[in-house]
Amino acid sequence: LEMAAKLAPDDVDIMRKLGLAYLQHGRYEDANVTLKSAAALDPEEMTLQMMLAGSQLQSGNRDEAVASLEAAIARDPEALRPGVMLAMIKMRDRDFDGVLQVSRRLVEHHAANPVLYNFIGTALYAKGEDAEARKNLLRAVELNPEYLSAHRNLVQLDLREGDRAAAKARLETMMKMPGAGVQPLTALASIASGDGNLREAASLLSKARDQEPENLAVQIELIQMLGRSGDGDAALRNARKLRDRFP
């Protein structure tokens, strides 16, 4: 591909493939240069802009990534993918006002996209605007009833408002959703522990361990919970088994 790029430096397809190859090999600076050239050859191609921004992020050039995404959005204000990526960067930066600005603009053109309402709800939750946060998170799960991220955020909102029963009911519903994994079980265990029900917490963590036997974090949490609940023998048995499996 490098040889081909030297022979045909104006071939956007070759430059795209070379940039992708650099990305796959972790050569992010080379990918940045190559993808920037490709994006200049075809500035309307959103996939190139996304690849370039991703490469810039992975190489630690956060500001360049933001600039690439903002340039893509300036060309097409309705473009969803660069807007979502920009909102994610701003969320990571804890720039919640920026998240709201980007997401609300996108909602005007993509009113049925649950991801945007989840972004808005998460940012509002972080700003302490609980009522509006709940409204947007509920809209997200209305659009996608199995949207786990929005459900998790609603659980956090329920807990902050002191409605532990609602949080537990939502977590029990989440357990039936595809891809939920053990997170609802561990969250229920955390609630039980906070309520002083240590044996119930240990039982929930035991179910989580059985569901994901390779999850070391769950196994260690189970051992600690068994010890806290006064069942030292069970804690030792589990610890020895874990040591033998992962010496």
Tab-separated table of C-alpha atoms in Angstrom:
chain	number	residue	atom	x	y	z
A	1	LEU	CA	0.000	0.000	0.000
A	2	GLU	CA	2.881	2.380	0.701
A	3	MET	CA	4.273	1.645	-2.748
A	4	ALA	CA	0.838	2.168	-4.292
A	5	ALA	CA	0.419	5.470	-2.408
A	6	LYS	CA	3.736	6.727	-3.810
A	7	LEU	CA	2.599	5.852	-7.330
A	8	ALA	CA	-0.931	7.253	-6.889
A	9	PRO	CA	-0.936	9.844	-4.079
A	10	ASP	CA	-4.237	11.282	-5.345
A	11	ASP	CA	-6.106	7.971	-5.152
A	12	VAL	CA	-8.391	8.388	-2.156
A	13	ASP	CA	-9.197	4.661	-1.935
A	14	ILE	CA	-5.510	3.722	-1.687
A	15	MET	CA	-4.893	6.424	0.923
A	16	ARG	CA	-7.905	5.229	2.932
A	17	LYS	CA	-6.686	1.629	2.899
A	18	LEU	CA	-3.160	2.680	3.858
A	19	GLY	CA	-4.481	4.814	6.714
A	20	LEU	CA	-6.571	1.902	7.957
A	21	ALA	CA	-3.548	-0.418	7.769
A	22	TYR	CA	-1.525	2.050	9.840
A	23	LEU	CA	-4.350	2.164	12.389
A	24	GLN	CA	-4.479	-1.617	12.636
A	25	HIS	CA	-0.736	-1.707	13.286
A	26	GLY	CA	-0.853	1.038	15.894
A	27	ARG	CA	1.078	3.525	13.748
A	28	TYR	CA	-1.206	6.409	14.650
A	29	GLU	CA	0.997	9.316	13.573
A	30	ASP	CA	1.422	7.760	10.114
A	31	ALA	CA	-2.326	7.122	10.053
A	32	ASN	CA	-2.995	10.772	10.937
A	33	VAL	CA	-0.891	12.062	8.048
A	34	THR	CA	-2.323	9.585	5.546
A	35	LEU	CA	-5.958	9.990	6.549
A	36	LYS	CA	-5.626	13.771	6.594
A	37	SER	CA	-4.444	13.577	2.994
A	38	ALA	CA	-7.328	11.249	2.111
A	39	ALA	CA	-9.850	13.540	3.815
A	40	ALA	CA	-8.493	16.498	1.869
A	41	LEU	CA	-8.999	14.554	-1.373
A	42	ASP	CA	-12.630	13.767	-0.470
A	43	PRO	CA	-13.841	16.217	2.216
A	44	GLU	CA	-17.459	15.062	1.891
A	45	GLU	CA	-16.691	11.453	2.880
A	46	MET	CA	-17.781	11.131	6.521
A	47	THR	CA	-16.136	7.729	7.001
A	48	LEU	CA	-12.742	9.290	6.326
A	49	GLN	CA	-13.434	12.093	8.777
A	50	MET	CA	-14.406	9.561	11.447
A	51	MET	CA	-11.309	7.439	10.815
A	52	LEU	CA	-9.114	10.534	11.015
A	53	ALA	CA	-10.694	11.703	14.278
A	54	GLY	CA	-10.375	8.204	15.760
A	55	SER	CA	-6.715	8.054	14.782
A	56	GLN	CA	-6.063	11.487	16.265
A	57	LEU	CA	-7.732	10.438	19.525
A	58	GLN	CA	-5.706	7.238	19.774
A	59	SER	CA	-2.484	9.149	19.220
A	60	GLY	CA	-3.419	11.565	22.013
A	61	ASN	CA	-4.260	14.493	19.746
A	62	ARG	CA	-7.603	15.265	21.344
A	63	ASP	CA	-7.806	18.860	20.088
A	64	GLU	CA	-7.097	17.801	16.508
A	65	ALA	CA	-9.800	15.135	16.746
A	66	VAL	CA	-12.316	17.708	17.969
A	67	ALA	CA	-11.324	20.068	15.147
A	68	SER	CA	-11.780	17.293	12.551
A	69	LEU	CA	-15.227	16.438	13.903
A	70	GLU	CA	-16.311	20.060	14.113
A	71	ALA	CA	-15.191	20.586	10.512
A	72	ALA	CA	-17.256	17.569	9.438
A	73	ILE	CA	-20.284	18.895	11.330
A	74	ALA	CA	-19.835	22.354	9.799
A	75	ARG	CA	-20.088	20.764	6.344
A	76	ASP	CA	-23.142	18.723	7.335
A	77	PRO	CA	-24.879	19.872	10.561
A	78	GLU	CA	-27.229	16.876	10.389
A	79	ALA	CA	-24.387	14.308	10.306
A	80	LEU	CA	-25.047	11.876	13.155
A	81	ARG	CA	-21.800	9.905	13.512
A	82	PRO	CA	-19.372	12.819	13.939
A	83	GLY	CA	-21.847	14.496	16.282
A	84	VAL	CA	-22.126	11.389	18.461
A	85	MET	CA	-18.341	10.998	18.560
A	86	LEU	CA	-17.918	14.663	19.502
A	87	ALA	CA	-20.499	14.302	22.277
A	88	MET	CA	-18.621	11.260	23.593
A	89	ILE	CA	-15.355	13.215	23.713
A	90	LYS	CA	-17.047	16.069	25.558
A	91	MET	CA	-18.628	13.572	27.965
A	92	ARG	CA	-15.202	12.117	28.708
A	93	ASP	CA	-13.906	15.656	29.271
A	94	ARG	CA	-16.846	16.278	31.648
A	95	ASP	CA	-17.879	19.191	29.433
A	96	PHE	CA	-21.558	18.588	30.092
A	97	ASP	CA	-22.722	21.876	28.606
A	98	GLY	CA	-20.876	20.900	25.423
A	99	VAL	CA	-22.579	17.497	25.444
A	100	LEU	CA	-25.967	19.169	25.731
A	101	GLN	CA	-25.227	21.611	22.938
A	102	VAL	CA	-24.139	18.902	20.491
A	103	SER	CA	-26.853	16.401	21.437
A	104	ARG	CA	-29.733	18.843	21.409
A	105	ARG	CA	-28.714	20.092	17.979
A	106	LEU	CA	-28.668	16.526	16.677
A	107	VAL	CA	-32.049	15.707	18.235
A	108	GLU	CA	-33.611	18.336	15.991
A	109	HIS	CA	-32.711	16.130	13.006
A	110	HIS	CA	-32.702	12.657	14.631
A	111	ALA	CA	-35.631	12.759	17.027
A	112	ALA	CA	-35.954	8.963	17.171
A	113	ASN	CA	-32.346	8.247	18.163
A	114	PRO	CA	-32.208	6.964	21.778
A	115	VAL	CA	-28.438	7.523	22.094
A	116	LEU	CA	-28.936	11.278	21.929
A	117	TYR	CA	-31.521	11.288	24.711
A	118	ASN	CA	-29.190	9.150	26.819
A	119	PHE	CA	-26.405	11.702	26.288
A	120	ILE	CA	-28.730	14.531	27.265
A	121	GLY	CA	-30.010	12.651	30.312
A	122	THR	CA	-26.493	11.762	31.459
A	123	ALA	CA	-25.280	15.354	31.127
A	124	LEU	CA	-28.311	16.716	32.975
A	125	TYR	CA	-27.813	14.119	35.725
A	126	ALA	CA	-24.209	15.285	36.110
A	127	LYS	CA	-25.446	18.884	36.383
A	128	GLY	CA	-27.956	17.905	39.092
A	129	GLU	CA	-31.043	18.535	36.943
A	130	ASP	CA	-32.697	15.277	37.911
A	131	ALA	CA	-36.245	15.859	36.649
A	132	GLU	CA	-35.118	16.746	33.118
A	133	ALA	CA	-32.528	13.971	33.217
A	134	ARG	CA	-35.224	11.405	33.988
A	135	LYS	CA	-37.473	12.751	31.245
A	136	ASN	CA	-34.762	12.263	28.619
A	137	LEU	CA	-33.599	8.881	29.918
A	138	LEU	CA	-37.176	7.601	29.895
A	139	ARG	CA	-37.486	8.825	26.315
A	140	ALA	CA	-34.364	6.821	25.443
A	141	VAL	CA	-35.797	3.571	26.863
A	142	GLU	CA	-39.164	4.315	25.267
A	143	LEU	CA	-37.392	4.371	21.897
A	144	ASN	CA	-35.299	1.300	22.764
A	145	PRO	CA	-36.703	-0.704	25.701
A	146	GLU	CA	-33.497	-2.772	25.941
A	147	TYR	CA	-31.084	0.179	25.950
A	148	LEU	CA	-28.918	-0.906	28.875
A	149	SER	CA	-26.921	2.300	29.234
A	150	ALA	CA	-30.054	4.389	29.699
A	151	HIS	CA	-31.444	1.857	32.190
A	152	ARG	CA	-28.186	1.976	34.169
A	153	ASN	CA	-28.401	5.759	34.293
A	154	LEU	CA	-31.992	5.566	35.516
A	155	VAL	CA	-30.872	3.198	38.276
A	156	GLN	CA	-28.296	5.766	39.405
A	157	LEU	CA	-30.993	8.433	39.344
A	158	ASP	CA	-33.353	6.264	41.404
A	159	LEU	CA	-30.620	5.635	43.975
A	160	ARG	CA	-29.705	9.313	44.232
A	161	GLU	CA	-33.360	10.131	44.844
A	162	GLY	CA	-33.564	7.418	47.501
A	163	ASP	CA	-35.975	5.161	45.606
A	164	ARG	CA	-34.154	1.879	46.172
A	165	ALA	CA	-37.246	-0.188	45.332
A	166	ALA	CA	-37.454	1.382	41.866
A	167	ALA	CA	-33.734	0.827	41.319
A	168	LYS	CA	-34.013	-2.837	42.303
A	169	ALA	CA	-37.058	-3.384	40.083
A	170	ARG	CA	-35.243	-1.857	37.101
A	171	LEU	CA	-32.129	-3.965	37.724
A	172	GLU	CA	-34.234	-7.131	37.905
A	173	THR	CA	-35.794	-6.176	34.559
A	174	MET	CA	-32.341	-5.522	33.093
A	175	MET	CA	-31.229	-9.055	34.024
A	176	LYS	CA	-33.555	-10.379	31.310
A	177	MET	CA	-32.122	-8.143	28.584
A	178	PRO	CA	-29.608	-9.344	25.983
A	179	GLY	CA	-26.042	-8.365	26.783
A	180	ALA	CA	-26.748	-7.310	30.363
A	181	GLY	CA	-24.043	-9.584	31.752
A	182	VAL	CA	-23.537	-9.619	35.506
A	183	GLN	CA	-23.740	-5.855	36.055
A	184	PRO	CA	-27.385	-5.912	37.264
A	185	LEU	CA	-26.505	-8.666	39.748
A	186	THR	CA	-23.473	-6.810	41.107
A	187	ALA	CA	-25.519	-3.602	41.349
A	188	LEU	CA	-28.238	-5.449	43.273
A	189	ALA	CA	-25.531	-6.857	45.538
A	190	SER	CA	-24.256	-3.333	46.183
A	191	ILE	CA	-27.758	-2.190	47.143
A	192	ALA	CA	-28.223	-5.200	49.429
A	193	SER	CA	-24.856	-4.515	51.059
A	194	GLY	CA	-25.790	-0.870	51.613
A	195	ASP	CA	-28.990	-2.032	53.288
A	196	GLY	CA	-26.970	-4.318	55.588
A	197	ASN	CA	-28.184	-7.523	53.897
A	198	LEU	CA	-24.711	-9.008	53.515
A	199	ARG	CA	-25.813	-12.608	53.006
A	200	GLU	CA	-28.207	-11.565	50.251
A	201	ALA	CA	-25.388	-9.591	48.673
A	202	ALA	CA	-23.127	-12.662	48.825
A	203	SER	CA	-25.858	-14.809	47.246
A	204	LEU	CA	-26.246	-12.341	44.359
A	205	LEU	CA	-22.489	-12.225	43.823
A	206	SER	CA	-22.411	-16.028	43.841
A	207	LYS	CA	-24.954	-16.023	41.004
A	208	ALA	CA	-22.814	-13.489	39.154
A	209	ARG	CA	-19.757	-15.706	39.602
A	210	ASP	CA	-21.610	-18.718	38.226
A	211	GLN	CA	-22.768	-16.657	35.251
A	212	GLU	CA	-19.262	-15.350	34.453
A	213	PRO	CA	-16.737	-17.734	36.041
A	214	GLU	CA	-13.797	-15.958	34.362
A	215	ASN	CA	-14.697	-12.591	35.892
A	216	LEU	CA	-12.018	-12.151	38.563
A	217	ALA	CA	-13.414	-8.877	39.896
A	218	VAL	CA	-16.723	-10.576	40.755
A	219	GLN	CA	-14.965	-13.499	42.425
A	220	ILE	CA	-12.809	-11.218	44.566
A	221	GLU	CA	-15.852	-9.138	45.522
A	222	LEU	CA	-17.673	-12.354	46.487
A	223	ILE	CA	-14.791	-13.467	48.727
A	224	GLN	CA	-14.746	-10.086	50.463
A	225	MET	CA	-18.525	-10.142	50.915
A	226	LEU	CA	-18.452	-13.644	52.372
A	227	GLY	CA	-15.856	-12.475	54.876
A	228	ARG	CA	-17.898	-9.405	55.777
A	229	SER	CA	-21.012	-11.529	56.251
A	230	GLY	CA	-19.220	-13.716	58.795
A	231	ASP	CA	-18.872	-16.789	56.579
A	232	GLY	CA	-15.095	-17.013	56.816
A	233	ASP	CA	-14.960	-20.706	55.849
A	234	ALA	CA	-16.763	-20.044	52.547
A	235	ALA	CA	-14.521	-17.033	51.922
A	236	LEU	CA	-11.418	-19.210	52.398
A	237	ARG	CA	-12.762	-21.982	50.175
A	238	ASN	CA	-13.484	-19.545	47.375
A	239	ALA	CA	-10.134	-17.811	47.803
A	240	ARG	CA	-8.228	-21.100	47.600
A	241	LYS	CA	-10.161	-22.173	44.502
A	242	LEU	CA	-9.427	-18.844	42.868
A	243	ARG	CA	-5.729	-19.066	43.763
A	244	ASP	CA	-5.528	-22.584	42.322
A	245	ARG	CA	-7.211	-21.522	39.073
A	246	PHE	CA	-5.136	-18.368	38.689
A	247	PRO	CA	-1.870	-18.996	40.539
